[in-house]
PDB file of C-alpha atoms in Angstrom:
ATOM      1  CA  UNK A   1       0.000   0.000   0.000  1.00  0.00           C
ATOM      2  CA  UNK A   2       3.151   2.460   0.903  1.00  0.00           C
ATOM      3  CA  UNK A   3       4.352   1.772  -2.812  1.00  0.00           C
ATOM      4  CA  UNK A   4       1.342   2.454  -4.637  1.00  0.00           C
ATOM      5  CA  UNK A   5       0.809   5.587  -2.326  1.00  0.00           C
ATOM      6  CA  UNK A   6       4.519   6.816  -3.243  1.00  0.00           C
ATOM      7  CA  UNK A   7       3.991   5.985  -7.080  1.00  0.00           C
ATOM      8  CA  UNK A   8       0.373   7.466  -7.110  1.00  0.00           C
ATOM      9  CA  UNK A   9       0.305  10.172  -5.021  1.00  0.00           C
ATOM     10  CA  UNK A  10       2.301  13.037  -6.817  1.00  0.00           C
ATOM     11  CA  UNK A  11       0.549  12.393 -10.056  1.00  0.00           C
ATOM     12  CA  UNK A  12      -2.828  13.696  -8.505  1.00  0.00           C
ATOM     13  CA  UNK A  13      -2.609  17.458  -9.681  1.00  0.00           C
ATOM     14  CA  UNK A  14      -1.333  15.918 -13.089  1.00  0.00           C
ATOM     15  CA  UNK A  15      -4.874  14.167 -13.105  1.00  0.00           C
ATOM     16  CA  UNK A  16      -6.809  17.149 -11.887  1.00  0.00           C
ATOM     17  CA  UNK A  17      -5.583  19.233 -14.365  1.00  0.00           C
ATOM     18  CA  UNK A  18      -6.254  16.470 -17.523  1.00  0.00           C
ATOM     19  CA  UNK A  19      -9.823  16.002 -15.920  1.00  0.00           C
ATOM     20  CA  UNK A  20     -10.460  19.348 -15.786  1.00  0.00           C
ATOM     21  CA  UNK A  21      -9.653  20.565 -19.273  1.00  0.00           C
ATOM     22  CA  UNK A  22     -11.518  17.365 -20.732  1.00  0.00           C
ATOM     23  CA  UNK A  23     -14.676  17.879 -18.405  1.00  0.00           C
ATOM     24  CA  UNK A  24     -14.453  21.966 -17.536  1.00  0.00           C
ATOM     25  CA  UNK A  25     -16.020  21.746 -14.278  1.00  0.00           C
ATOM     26  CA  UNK A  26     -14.069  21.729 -11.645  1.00  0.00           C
ATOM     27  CA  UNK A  27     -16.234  19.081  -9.628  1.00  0.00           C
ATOM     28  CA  UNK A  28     -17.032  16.988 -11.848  1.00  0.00           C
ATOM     29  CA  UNK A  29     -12.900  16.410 -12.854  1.00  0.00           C
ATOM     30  CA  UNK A  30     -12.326  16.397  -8.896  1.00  0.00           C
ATOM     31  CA  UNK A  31     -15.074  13.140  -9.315  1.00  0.00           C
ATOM     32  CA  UNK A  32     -13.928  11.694 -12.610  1.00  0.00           C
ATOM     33  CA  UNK A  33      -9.968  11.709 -10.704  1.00  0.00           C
ATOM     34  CA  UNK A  34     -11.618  10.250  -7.709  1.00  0.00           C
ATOM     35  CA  UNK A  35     -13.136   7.549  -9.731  1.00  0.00           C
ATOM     36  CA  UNK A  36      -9.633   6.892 -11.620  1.00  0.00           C
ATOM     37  CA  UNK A  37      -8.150   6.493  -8.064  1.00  0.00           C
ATOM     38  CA  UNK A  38     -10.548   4.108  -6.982  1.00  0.00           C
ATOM     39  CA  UNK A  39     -10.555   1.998 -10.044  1.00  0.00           C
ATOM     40  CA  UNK A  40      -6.463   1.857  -9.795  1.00  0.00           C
ATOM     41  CA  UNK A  41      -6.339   1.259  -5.680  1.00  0.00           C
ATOM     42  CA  UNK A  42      -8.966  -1.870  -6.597  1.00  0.00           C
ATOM     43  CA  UNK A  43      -7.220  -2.655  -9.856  1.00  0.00           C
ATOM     44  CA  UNK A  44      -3.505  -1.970  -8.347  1.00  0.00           C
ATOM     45  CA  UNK A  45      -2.786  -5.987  -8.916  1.00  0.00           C
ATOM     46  CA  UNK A  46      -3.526  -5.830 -12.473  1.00  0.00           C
ATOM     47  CA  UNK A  47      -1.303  -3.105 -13.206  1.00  0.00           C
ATOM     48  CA  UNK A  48       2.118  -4.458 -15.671  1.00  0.00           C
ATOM     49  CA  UNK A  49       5.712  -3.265 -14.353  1.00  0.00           C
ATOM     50  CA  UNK A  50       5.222  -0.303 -16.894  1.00  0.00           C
ATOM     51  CA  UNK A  51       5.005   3.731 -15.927  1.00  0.00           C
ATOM     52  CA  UNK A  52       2.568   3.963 -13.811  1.00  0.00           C
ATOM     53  CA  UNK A  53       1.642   7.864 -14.750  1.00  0.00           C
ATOM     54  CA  UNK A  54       0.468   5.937 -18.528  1.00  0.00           C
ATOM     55  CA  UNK A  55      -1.590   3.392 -16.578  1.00  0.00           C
ATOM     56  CA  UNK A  56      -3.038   6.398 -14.525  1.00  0.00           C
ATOM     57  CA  UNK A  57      -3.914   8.525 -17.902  1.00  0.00           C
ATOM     58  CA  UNK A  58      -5.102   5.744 -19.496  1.00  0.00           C
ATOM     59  CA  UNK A  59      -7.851   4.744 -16.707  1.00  0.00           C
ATOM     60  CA  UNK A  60      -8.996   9.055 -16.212  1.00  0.00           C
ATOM     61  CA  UNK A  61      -9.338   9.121 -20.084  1.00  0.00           C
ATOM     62  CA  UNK A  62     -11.222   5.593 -20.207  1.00  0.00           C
ATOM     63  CA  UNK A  63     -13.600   6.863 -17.216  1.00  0.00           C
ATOM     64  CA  UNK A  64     -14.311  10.324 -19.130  1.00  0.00           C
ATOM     65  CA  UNK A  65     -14.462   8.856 -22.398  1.00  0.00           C
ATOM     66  CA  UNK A  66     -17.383   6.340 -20.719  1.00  0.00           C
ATOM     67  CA  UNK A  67     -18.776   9.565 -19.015  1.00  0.00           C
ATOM     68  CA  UNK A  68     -18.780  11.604 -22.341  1.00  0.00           C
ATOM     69  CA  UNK A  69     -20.660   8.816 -23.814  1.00  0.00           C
ATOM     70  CA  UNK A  70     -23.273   8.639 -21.308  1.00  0.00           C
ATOM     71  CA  UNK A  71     -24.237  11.994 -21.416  1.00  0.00           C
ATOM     72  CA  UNK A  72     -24.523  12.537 -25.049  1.00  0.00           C
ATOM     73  CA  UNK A  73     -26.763  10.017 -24.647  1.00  0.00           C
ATOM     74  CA  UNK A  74     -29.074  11.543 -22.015  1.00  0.00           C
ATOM     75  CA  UNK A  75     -28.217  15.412 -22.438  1.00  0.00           C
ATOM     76  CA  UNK A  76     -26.930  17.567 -19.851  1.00  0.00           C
ATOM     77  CA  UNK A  77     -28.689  18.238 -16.292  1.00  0.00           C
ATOM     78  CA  UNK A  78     -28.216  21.567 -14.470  1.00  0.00           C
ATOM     79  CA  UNK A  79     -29.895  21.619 -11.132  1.00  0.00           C
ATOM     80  CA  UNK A  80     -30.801  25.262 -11.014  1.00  0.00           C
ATOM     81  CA  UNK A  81     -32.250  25.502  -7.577  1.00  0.00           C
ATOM     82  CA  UNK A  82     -28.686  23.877  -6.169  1.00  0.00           C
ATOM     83  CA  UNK A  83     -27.025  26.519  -8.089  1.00  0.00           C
ATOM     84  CA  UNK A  84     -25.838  30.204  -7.260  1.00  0.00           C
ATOM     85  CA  UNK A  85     -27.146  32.446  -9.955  1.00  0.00           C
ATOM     86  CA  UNK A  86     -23.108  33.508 -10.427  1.00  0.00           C
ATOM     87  CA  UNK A  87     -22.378  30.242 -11.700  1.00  0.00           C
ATOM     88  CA  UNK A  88     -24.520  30.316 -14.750  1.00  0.00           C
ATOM     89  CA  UNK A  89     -23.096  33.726 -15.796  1.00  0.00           C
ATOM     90  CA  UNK A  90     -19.365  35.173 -15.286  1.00  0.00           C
ATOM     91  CA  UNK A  91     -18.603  39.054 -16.843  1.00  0.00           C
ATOM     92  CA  UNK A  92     -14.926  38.489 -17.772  1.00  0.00           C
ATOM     93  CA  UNK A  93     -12.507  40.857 -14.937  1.00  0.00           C
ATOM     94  CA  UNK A  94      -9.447  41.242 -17.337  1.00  0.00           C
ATOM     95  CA  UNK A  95      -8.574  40.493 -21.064  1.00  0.00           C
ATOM     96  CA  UNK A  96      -5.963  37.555 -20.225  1.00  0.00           C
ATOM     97  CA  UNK A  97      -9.237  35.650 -19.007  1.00  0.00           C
ATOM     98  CA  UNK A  98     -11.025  36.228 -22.180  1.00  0.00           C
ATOM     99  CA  UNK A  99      -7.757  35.026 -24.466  1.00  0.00           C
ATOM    100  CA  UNK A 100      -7.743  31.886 -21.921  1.00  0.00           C
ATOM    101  CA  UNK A 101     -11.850  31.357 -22.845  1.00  0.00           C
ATOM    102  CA  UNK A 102     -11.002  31.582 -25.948  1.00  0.00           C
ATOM    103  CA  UNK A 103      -8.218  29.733 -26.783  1.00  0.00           C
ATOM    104  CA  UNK A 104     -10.399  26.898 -24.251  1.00  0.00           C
ATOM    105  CA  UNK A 105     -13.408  27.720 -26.947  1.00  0.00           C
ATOM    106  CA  UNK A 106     -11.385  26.773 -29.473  1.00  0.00           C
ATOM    107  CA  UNK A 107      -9.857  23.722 -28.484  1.00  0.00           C
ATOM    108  CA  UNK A 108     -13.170  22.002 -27.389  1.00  0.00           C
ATOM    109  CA  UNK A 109     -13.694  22.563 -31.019  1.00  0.00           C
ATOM    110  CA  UNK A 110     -11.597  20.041 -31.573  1.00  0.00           C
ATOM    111  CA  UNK A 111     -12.470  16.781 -32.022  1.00  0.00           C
ATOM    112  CA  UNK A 112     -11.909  15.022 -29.141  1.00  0.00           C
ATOM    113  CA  UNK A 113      -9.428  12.227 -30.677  1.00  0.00           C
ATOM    114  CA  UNK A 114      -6.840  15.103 -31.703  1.00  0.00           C
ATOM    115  CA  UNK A 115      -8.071  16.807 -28.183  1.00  0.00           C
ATOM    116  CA  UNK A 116      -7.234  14.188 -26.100  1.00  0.00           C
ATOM    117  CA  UNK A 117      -3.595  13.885 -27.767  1.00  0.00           C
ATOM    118  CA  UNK A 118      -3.123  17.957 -27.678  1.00  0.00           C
ATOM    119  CA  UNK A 119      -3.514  17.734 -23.839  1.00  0.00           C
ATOM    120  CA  UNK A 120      -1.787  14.638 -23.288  1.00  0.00           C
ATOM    121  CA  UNK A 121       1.049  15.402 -25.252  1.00  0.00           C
ATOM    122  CA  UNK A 122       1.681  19.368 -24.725  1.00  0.00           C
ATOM    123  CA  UNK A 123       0.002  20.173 -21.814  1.00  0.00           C
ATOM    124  CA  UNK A 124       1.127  16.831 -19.327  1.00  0.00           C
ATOM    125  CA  UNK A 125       4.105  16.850 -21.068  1.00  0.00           C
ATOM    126  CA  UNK A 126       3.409  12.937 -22.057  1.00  0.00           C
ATOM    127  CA  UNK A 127       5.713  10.975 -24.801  1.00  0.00           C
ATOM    128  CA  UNK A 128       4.110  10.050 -27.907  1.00  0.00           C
ATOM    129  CA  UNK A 129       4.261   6.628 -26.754  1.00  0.00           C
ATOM    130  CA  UNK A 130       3.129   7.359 -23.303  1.00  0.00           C
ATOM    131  CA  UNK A 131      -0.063   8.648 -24.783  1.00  0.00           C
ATOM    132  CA  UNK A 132      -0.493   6.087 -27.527  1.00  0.00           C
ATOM    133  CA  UNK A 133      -0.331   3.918 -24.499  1.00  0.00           C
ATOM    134  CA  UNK A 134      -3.055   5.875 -22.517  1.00  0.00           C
ATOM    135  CA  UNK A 135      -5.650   6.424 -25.791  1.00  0.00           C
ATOM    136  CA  UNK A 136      -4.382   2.697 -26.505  1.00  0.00           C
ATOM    137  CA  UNK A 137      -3.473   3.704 -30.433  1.00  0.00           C
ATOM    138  CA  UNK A 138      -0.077   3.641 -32.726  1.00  0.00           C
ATOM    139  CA  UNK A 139       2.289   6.227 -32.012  1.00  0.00           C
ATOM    140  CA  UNK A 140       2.152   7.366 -35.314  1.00  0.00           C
ATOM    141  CA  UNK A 141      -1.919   7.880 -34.951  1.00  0.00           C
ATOM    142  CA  UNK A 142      -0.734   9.960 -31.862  1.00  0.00           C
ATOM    143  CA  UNK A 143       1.935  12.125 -33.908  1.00  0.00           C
ATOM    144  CA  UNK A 144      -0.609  12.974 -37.077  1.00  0.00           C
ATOM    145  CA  UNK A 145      -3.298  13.518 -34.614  1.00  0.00           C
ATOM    146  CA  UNK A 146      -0.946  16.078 -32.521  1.00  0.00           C
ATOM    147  CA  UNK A 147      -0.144  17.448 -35.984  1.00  0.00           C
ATOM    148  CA  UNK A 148      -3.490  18.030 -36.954  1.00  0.00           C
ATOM    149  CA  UNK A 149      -4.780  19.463 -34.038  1.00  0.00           C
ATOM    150  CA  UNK A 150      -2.023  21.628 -33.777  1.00  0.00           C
ATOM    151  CA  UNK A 151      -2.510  22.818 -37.402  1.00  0.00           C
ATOM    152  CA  UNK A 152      -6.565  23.313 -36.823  1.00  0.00           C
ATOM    153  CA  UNK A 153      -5.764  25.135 -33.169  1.00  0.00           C
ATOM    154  CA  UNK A 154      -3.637  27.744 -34.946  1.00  0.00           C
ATOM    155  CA  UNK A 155      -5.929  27.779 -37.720  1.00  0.00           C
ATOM    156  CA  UNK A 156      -9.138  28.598 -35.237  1.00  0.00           C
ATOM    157  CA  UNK A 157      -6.414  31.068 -33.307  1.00  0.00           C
ATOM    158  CA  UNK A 158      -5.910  33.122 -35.984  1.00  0.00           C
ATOM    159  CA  UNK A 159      -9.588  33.074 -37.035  1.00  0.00           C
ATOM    160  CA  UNK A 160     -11.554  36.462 -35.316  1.00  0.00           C
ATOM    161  CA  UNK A 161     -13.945  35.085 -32.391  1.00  0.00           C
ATOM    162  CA  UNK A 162     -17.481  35.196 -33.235  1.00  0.00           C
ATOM    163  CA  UNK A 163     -18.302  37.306 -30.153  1.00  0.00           C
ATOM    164  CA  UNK A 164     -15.541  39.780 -31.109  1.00  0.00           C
ATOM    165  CA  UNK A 165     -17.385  40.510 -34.869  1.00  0.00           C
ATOM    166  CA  UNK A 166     -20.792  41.231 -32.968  1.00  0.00           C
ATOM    167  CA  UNK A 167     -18.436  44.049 -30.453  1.00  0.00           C
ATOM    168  CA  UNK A 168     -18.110  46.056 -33.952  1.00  0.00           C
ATOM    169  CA  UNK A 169     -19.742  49.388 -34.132  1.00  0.00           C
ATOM    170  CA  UNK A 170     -20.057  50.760 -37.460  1.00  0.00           C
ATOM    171  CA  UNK A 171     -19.907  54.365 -37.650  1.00  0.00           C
ATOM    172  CA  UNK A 172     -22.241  56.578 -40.001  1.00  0.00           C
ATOM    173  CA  UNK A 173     -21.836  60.210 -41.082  1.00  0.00           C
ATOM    174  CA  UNK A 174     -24.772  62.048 -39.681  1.00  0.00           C
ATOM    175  CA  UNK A 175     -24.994  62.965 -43.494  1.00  0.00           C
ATOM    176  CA  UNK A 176     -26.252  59.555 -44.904  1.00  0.00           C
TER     177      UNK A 176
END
């Protein structure tokens, strides 16, 4: 129990912060990681002498790929009486939040295949064979996945924001 508790334990906030940018609620990733670290304390026997962190990824993106599933399937439920009013509207404080939304925005345009390997790879700092491992695919589907959503990113980057078109004021001579 000591071992897995070493191996496990300081690959938490690496979890949290996958779960979060595939779910983008904070409780439900806190959930989906608490579910991934219940499956692999219950499932620690089955594990192979591989890297652990892979095994880890592998079950969180299983268990939200499952979840994503299941909800497309019944639709999204919002409780609004267990809700504060805040949380179903935010004005943005500062323009680095609105770039972040954005940029977010744009990569849950993605399709989640070249999603999944975008995070993986560049933002948990995973090898291409570590995350062929955890999306269980070749490492070359990993690298022309990576370079297509890198490509399509840059491509929706560069691209205006719909809500910034609709900020526009056109400006008419009081003579027309």
């Amino acid at each position: 129990m000591q071992d897995m508790l070493v191996q496990v334990e300081p690959l938490i906030p690496a979890l949290r912060r996958y779960a979060r940018s595939l779910v983008r609620d904070r409780v439900a990733a806190d959930d989906l990681v608490q579910d991934c670290l219940e499956r692999a304390v219950s499932r620690w026997y089955q594990r192979r002498d591989g890297n652990v962190r892979s095994w880890l990824f592998s079950i969180l993106h299983n268990l939200a790929v499952d979840q994503f599933r299941r909800s497309a399937s019944r639709g999204s439920h919002v409780p609004i009486d267990e809700r504060d009013e805040n949380e179903f509207g935010e004005a943005a404080a500062q323009e680095q939040k609105l770039m972040y939304q954005d940029v977010l925005n744009k990569l849950a345009k993605l399709p989640r295949d070249q999603q999944a390997v975008l995070l993986l790879v560049a933002v948990e700092d995973l090898s291409y064979a570590d995350a062929a491992k955890v999306l269980d695919i070749p490492v070359g589907t990993v690298m022309s996945r990576l370079s297509r959503a890198r490509e399509r990113l840059q491509q929706e980057l560069e691209r205006p924001s719909i809500g910034a078109a609709g900020n526009i004021v056109s400006i008419r001579s009081a003579r027309e």
